[in-house]
Amino acid sequence: MSMTVYGAPLSPFVRKLRLLLAEKGLDYQLQIVAPFNQPDWFFEISPLGRIPGFRDGELSLADSSVIAQYIEEQHPETIALYGHSAAERAQIRWLEKYADYELAPLTTFCVFVNRALNPTMGKPCDEAEVQKAIEDKLPRHFDYLEKTLAGNDYFVGNRLSMADLAFACQVINMEHGNAQIDAARWPGLAALQARLCQRDSVQAILPDECRMLEKLLARAQAPH
C-alpha cells in the first residue's frame, strides 16, 4: 500500500479522491491533516498548504483534480472515471471543475462551514449568507446541471464518472449543512444524488462523517 492521501474526511476534495480510489478498488491510507495550521512537512507535499496532498512512492502531488487524473492514468486496468474518448474526458473535466470552483464556494464554504462546521468551533452561523447561497446563487447552477444531465442517470456517457463524484461530494457537504436539492425543481439532480449516495464507496465513509460531526458538535457544546 504505497498510496497515501493527506487531508480531512469532511473536505469534499479529500472525499472525491477517496471515492475515486474506492470505485477503482485501489488500496490507500488516509493520513489526517487539517485544512489549517498544517505541519511544516506537509508543505513539501502541498506547497500551498491545501488538502488533499498525495504520495505514491516517491511521487508527491497536490490538487485533487491533478491527483485524480494521475491515478486514472497510472491504473488503466481499473474502471475508467474520466471517460473513453477525448470528448468525454473534456466534458468530465469541465464538470469536475464546475463542481470544484462554482459549487464549492456555496455548498461547502458557505452552507457547510456556517451551519455544520462553525457550530463545532463555537462560531456563529451567518444564516443570511446561507439563505443567499441557497435561494439566490445555487439555483442557476442547479438549473445548468439539470439541463446538462438531460434526464440521464449520469452526466457523461450515462455511466459513472468523476463528473458525478465531484458533484456528489459538494452536495454531501451541503446536506451536512441541512440543505437538500429540491426534487420538485431539479428531479434529475436529486435522483442522481440519491443514487450516488447509495453506492458502496459513499456508504463506506458517509456514516463516519456524520458521527464525526456529531462528536465535534457535542464537544463544542459540552460545559467547560
Tab-separated table of N, CA and C in Angstrom, residues 80-141:
chain	number	residue	atom	x	y	z
A	80	ALA	N	-12.685	3.170	-15.749
A	80	ALA	CA	-12.335	4.500	-16.269
A	80	ALA	C	-13.334	5.521	-15.752
A	81	LEU	N	-12.844	6.495	-14.989
A	81	LEU	CA	-13.721	7.529	-14.436
A	81	LEU	C	-13.545	8.869	-15.125
A	82	TYR	N	-12.697	8.903	-16.158
A	82	TYR	CA	-12.543	10.115	-16.965
A	82	TYR	C	-12.915	9.873	-18.420
A	83	GLY	N	-13.801	8.914	-18.654
A	83	GLY	CA	-14.354	8.720	-19.984
A	83	GLY	C	-13.521	7.840	-20.892
A	84	HIS	N	-14.054	7.656	-22.121
A	84	HIS	CA	-13.444	6.745	-23.080
A	84	HIS	C	-13.082	7.431	-24.388
A	85	SER	N	-13.223	8.736	-24.453
A	85	SER	CA	-12.867	9.476	-25.663
A	85	SER	C	-12.414	10.868	-25.254
A	86	ALA	N	-11.794	11.572	-26.205
A	86	ALA	CA	-11.349	12.938	-25.915
A	86	ALA	C	-12.528	13.823	-25.541
A	87	ALA	N	-13.652	13.639	-26.226
A	87	ALA	CA	-14.832	14.461	-25.938
A	87	ALA	C	-15.364	14.182	-24.540
A	88	GLU	N	-15.443	12.908	-24.162
A	88	GLU	CA	-15.922	12.570	-22.823
A	88	GLU	C	-14.975	13.091	-21.756
A	89	ARG	N	-13.671	12.926	-21.978
A	89	ARG	CA	-12.705	13.408	-20.987
A	89	ARG	C	-12.831	14.914	-20.785
A	90	ALA	N	-13.023	15.650	-21.865
A	90	ALA	CA	-13.170	17.099	-21.759
A	90	ALA	C	-14.436	17.471	-20.991
A	91	GLN	N	-15.542	16.790	-21.294
A	91	GLN	CA	-16.798	17.068	-20.590
A	91	GLN	C	-16.677	16.775	-19.097
A	92	ILE	N	-16.043	15.652	-18.781
A	92	ILE	CA	-15.907	15.257	-17.377
A	92	ILE	C	-15.025	16.249	-16.626
A	93	ARG	N	-13.908	16.640	-17.235
A	93	ARG	CA	-13.024	17.602	-16.571
A	93	ARG	C	-13.721	18.944	-16.374
A	94	TRP	N	-14.536	19.345	-17.345
A	94	TRP	CA	-15.277	20.593	-17.206
A	94	TRP	C	-16.251	20.513	-16.028
A	95	LEU	N	-17.000	19.432	-15.936
A	95	LEU	CA	-17.985	19.317	-14.867
A	95	LEU	C	-17.321	19.134	-13.503
A	96	GLU	N	-16.181	18.462	-13.481
A	96	GLU	CA	-15.424	18.375	-12.229
A	96	GLU	C	-14.973	19.768	-11.798
A	97	LYS	N	-14.448	20.533	-12.739
A	97	LYS	CA	-14.025	21.903	-12.448
A	97	LYS	C	-15.219	22.745	-11.996
A	98	TYR	N	-16.363	22.543	-12.647
A	98	TYR	CA	-17.567	23.299	-12.298
A	98	TYR	C	-17.960	23.037	-10.846
A	99	ALA	N	-17.919	21.767	-10.450
A	99	ALA	CA	-18.251	21.430	-9.063
A	99	ALA	C	-17.248	22.032	-8.092
A	100	ASP	N	-15.970	21.934	-8.437
A	100	ASP	CA	-14.911	22.395	-7.534
A	100	ASP	C	-14.857	23.908	-7.403
A	101	TYR	N	-15.167	24.625	-8.477
A	101	TYR	CA	-14.971	26.076	-8.475
A	101	TYR	C	-16.264	26.883	-8.393
A	102	GLU	N	-17.383	26.305	-8.841
A	102	GLU	CA	-18.642	27.043	-8.809
A	102	GLU	C	-19.552	26.598	-7.670
A	103	LEU	N	-19.644	25.282	-7.459
A	103	LEU	CA	-20.489	24.794	-6.361
A	103	LEU	C	-19.808	24.941	-5.010
A	104	ALA	N	-18.520	24.619	-4.933
A	104	ALA	CA	-17.822	24.589	-3.645
A	104	ALA	C	-17.936	25.878	-2.829
A	105	PRO	N	-17.780	27.065	-3.435
A	105	PRO	CA	-17.889	28.275	-2.622
A	105	PRO	C	-19.242	28.420	-1.935
A	106	LEU	N	-20.266	27.787	-2.499
A	106	LEU	CA	-21.615	27.914	-1.952
A	106	LEU	C	-21.983	26.715	-1.090
A	107	THR	N	-21.817	25.507	-1.610
A	107	THR	CA	-22.221	24.303	-0.870
A	107	THR	C	-21.330	24.040	0.330
A	108	THR	N	-20.014	24.208	0.127
A	108	THR	CA	-19.058	23.874	1.183
A	108	THR	C	-18.648	25.088	2.004
A	109	PHE	N	-18.129	26.100	1.339
A	109	PHE	CA	-17.540	27.225	2.076
A	109	PHE	C	-18.578	28.211	2.589
A	110	CYS	N	-19.837	28.020	2.219
A	110	CYS	CA	-20.904	28.842	2.797
A	110	CYS	C	-21.850	27.979	3.641
A	111	VAL	N	-22.641	27.100	2.990
A	111	VAL	CA	-23.647	26.327	3.733
A	111	VAL	C	-22.993	25.419	4.777
A	112	PHE	N	-22.036	24.601	4.338
A	112	PHE	CA	-21.402	23.645	5.255
A	112	PHE	C	-20.628	24.348	6.357
A	113	VAL	N	-19.812	25.317	5.995
A	113	VAL	CA	-18.990	25.990	7.006
A	113	VAL	C	-19.873	26.681	8.035
A	114	ASN	N	-20.897	27.393	7.573
A	114	ASN	CA	-21.735	28.141	8.503
A	114	ASN	C	-22.613	27.247	9.376
A	115	ARG	N	-23.273	26.290	8.759
A	115	ARG	CA	-24.262	25.509	9.501
A	115	ARG	C	-23.683	24.283	10.202
A	116	ALA	N	-22.653	23.685	9.625
A	116	ALA	CA	-22.129	22.434	10.191
A	116	ALA	C	-20.808	22.619	10.910
A	117	LEU	N	-19.883	23.367	10.308
A	117	LEU	CA	-18.539	23.459	10.875
A	117	LEU	C	-18.430	24.523	11.960
A	118	ASN	N	-18.958	25.704	11.708
A	118	ASN	CA	-18.829	26.779	12.695
A	118	ASN	C	-19.381	26.409	14.071
A	119	PRO	N	-20.554	25.751	14.147
A	119	PRO	CA	-21.058	25.375	15.477
A	119	PRO	C	-20.117	24.437	16.231
A	120	THR	N	-19.342	23.613	15.517
A	120	THR	CA	-18.413	22.705	16.194
A	120	THR	C	-17.219	23.454	16.765
A	121	MET	N	-17.026	24.702	16.321
A	121	MET	CA	-15.906	25.511	16.807
A	121	MET	C	-16.383	26.674	17.653
A	122	GLY	N	-17.675	26.651	18.000
A	122	GLY	CA	-18.226	27.722	18.815
A	122	GLY	C	-18.352	29.038	18.090
A	123	LYS	N	-18.404	28.990	16.768
A	123	LYS	CA	-18.526	30.208	15.969
A	123	LYS	C	-19.958	30.370	15.491
A	124	PRO	N	-20.397	31.603	15.235
A	124	PRO	CA	-21.779	31.825	14.804
A	124	PRO	C	-22.003	31.423	13.349
A	125	CYS	N	-23.229	31.123	13.039
A	125	CYS	CA	-23.646	30.833	11.666
A	125	CYS	C	-24.206	32.107	11.054
A	126	ASP	N	-23.706	32.474	9.883
A	126	ASP	CA	-24.252	33.618	9.151
A	126	ASP	C	-25.389	33.109	8.278
A	127	GLU	N	-26.572	33.008	8.880
A	127	GLU	CA	-27.705	32.411	8.185
A	127	GLU	C	-28.144	33.247	6.983
A	128	ALA	N	-27.923	34.541	7.039
A	128	ALA	CA	-28.275	35.385	5.892
A	128	ALA	C	-27.462	34.997	4.667
A	129	GLU	N	-26.178	34.727	4.866
A	129	GLU	CA	-25.331	34.300	3.755
A	129	GLU	C	-25.740	32.918	3.255
A	130	VAL	N	-26.124	32.043	4.185
A	130	VAL	CA	-26.581	30.708	3.808
A	130	VAL	C	-27.829	30.809	2.934
A	131	GLN	N	-28.777	31.615	3.365
A	131	GLN	CA	-30.013	31.759	2.597
A	131	GLN	C	-29.747	32.370	1.220
A	132	LYS	N	-28.821	33.306	1.160
A	132	LYS	CA	-28.473	33.907	-0.130
A	132	LYS	C	-27.897	32.855	-1.066
A	133	ALA	N	-27.048	31.974	-0.506
A	133	ALA	CA	-26.455	30.906	-1.314
A	133	ALA	C	-27.527	29.940	-1.817
A	134	ILE	N	-28.415	29.525	-0.916
A	134	ILE	CA	-29.423	28.530	-1.260
A	134	ILE	C	-30.493	29.094	-2.194
A	135	GLU	N	-30.943	30.298	-1.906
A	135	GLU	CA	-32.087	30.847	-2.636
A	135	GLU	C	-31.704	31.642	-3.882
A	136	ASP	N	-30.552	32.314	-3.832
A	136	ASP	CA	-30.200	33.214	-4.927
A	136	ASP	C	-29.091	32.705	-5.845
A	137	LYS	N	-28.106	32.014	-5.279
A	137	LYS	CA	-26.915	31.691	-6.059
A	137	LYS	C	-26.886	30.265	-6.600
A	138	LEU	N	-27.258	29.299	-5.776
A	138	LEU	CA	-27.185	27.907	-6.223
A	138	LEU	C	-28.197	27.550	-7.317
A	139	PRO	N	-29.404	28.113	-7.312
A	139	PRO	CA	-30.388	27.680	-8.314
A	139	PRO	C	-29.914	27.758	-9.761
A	140	ARG	N	-29.186	28.792	-10.136
A	140	ARG	CA	-28.761	28.871	-11.541
A	140	ARG	C	-27.755	27.771	-11.872
A	141	HIS	N	-26.947	27.398	-10.887
A	141	HIS	CA	-26.011	26.298	-11.115
A	141	HIS	C	-26.760	24.969	-11.229
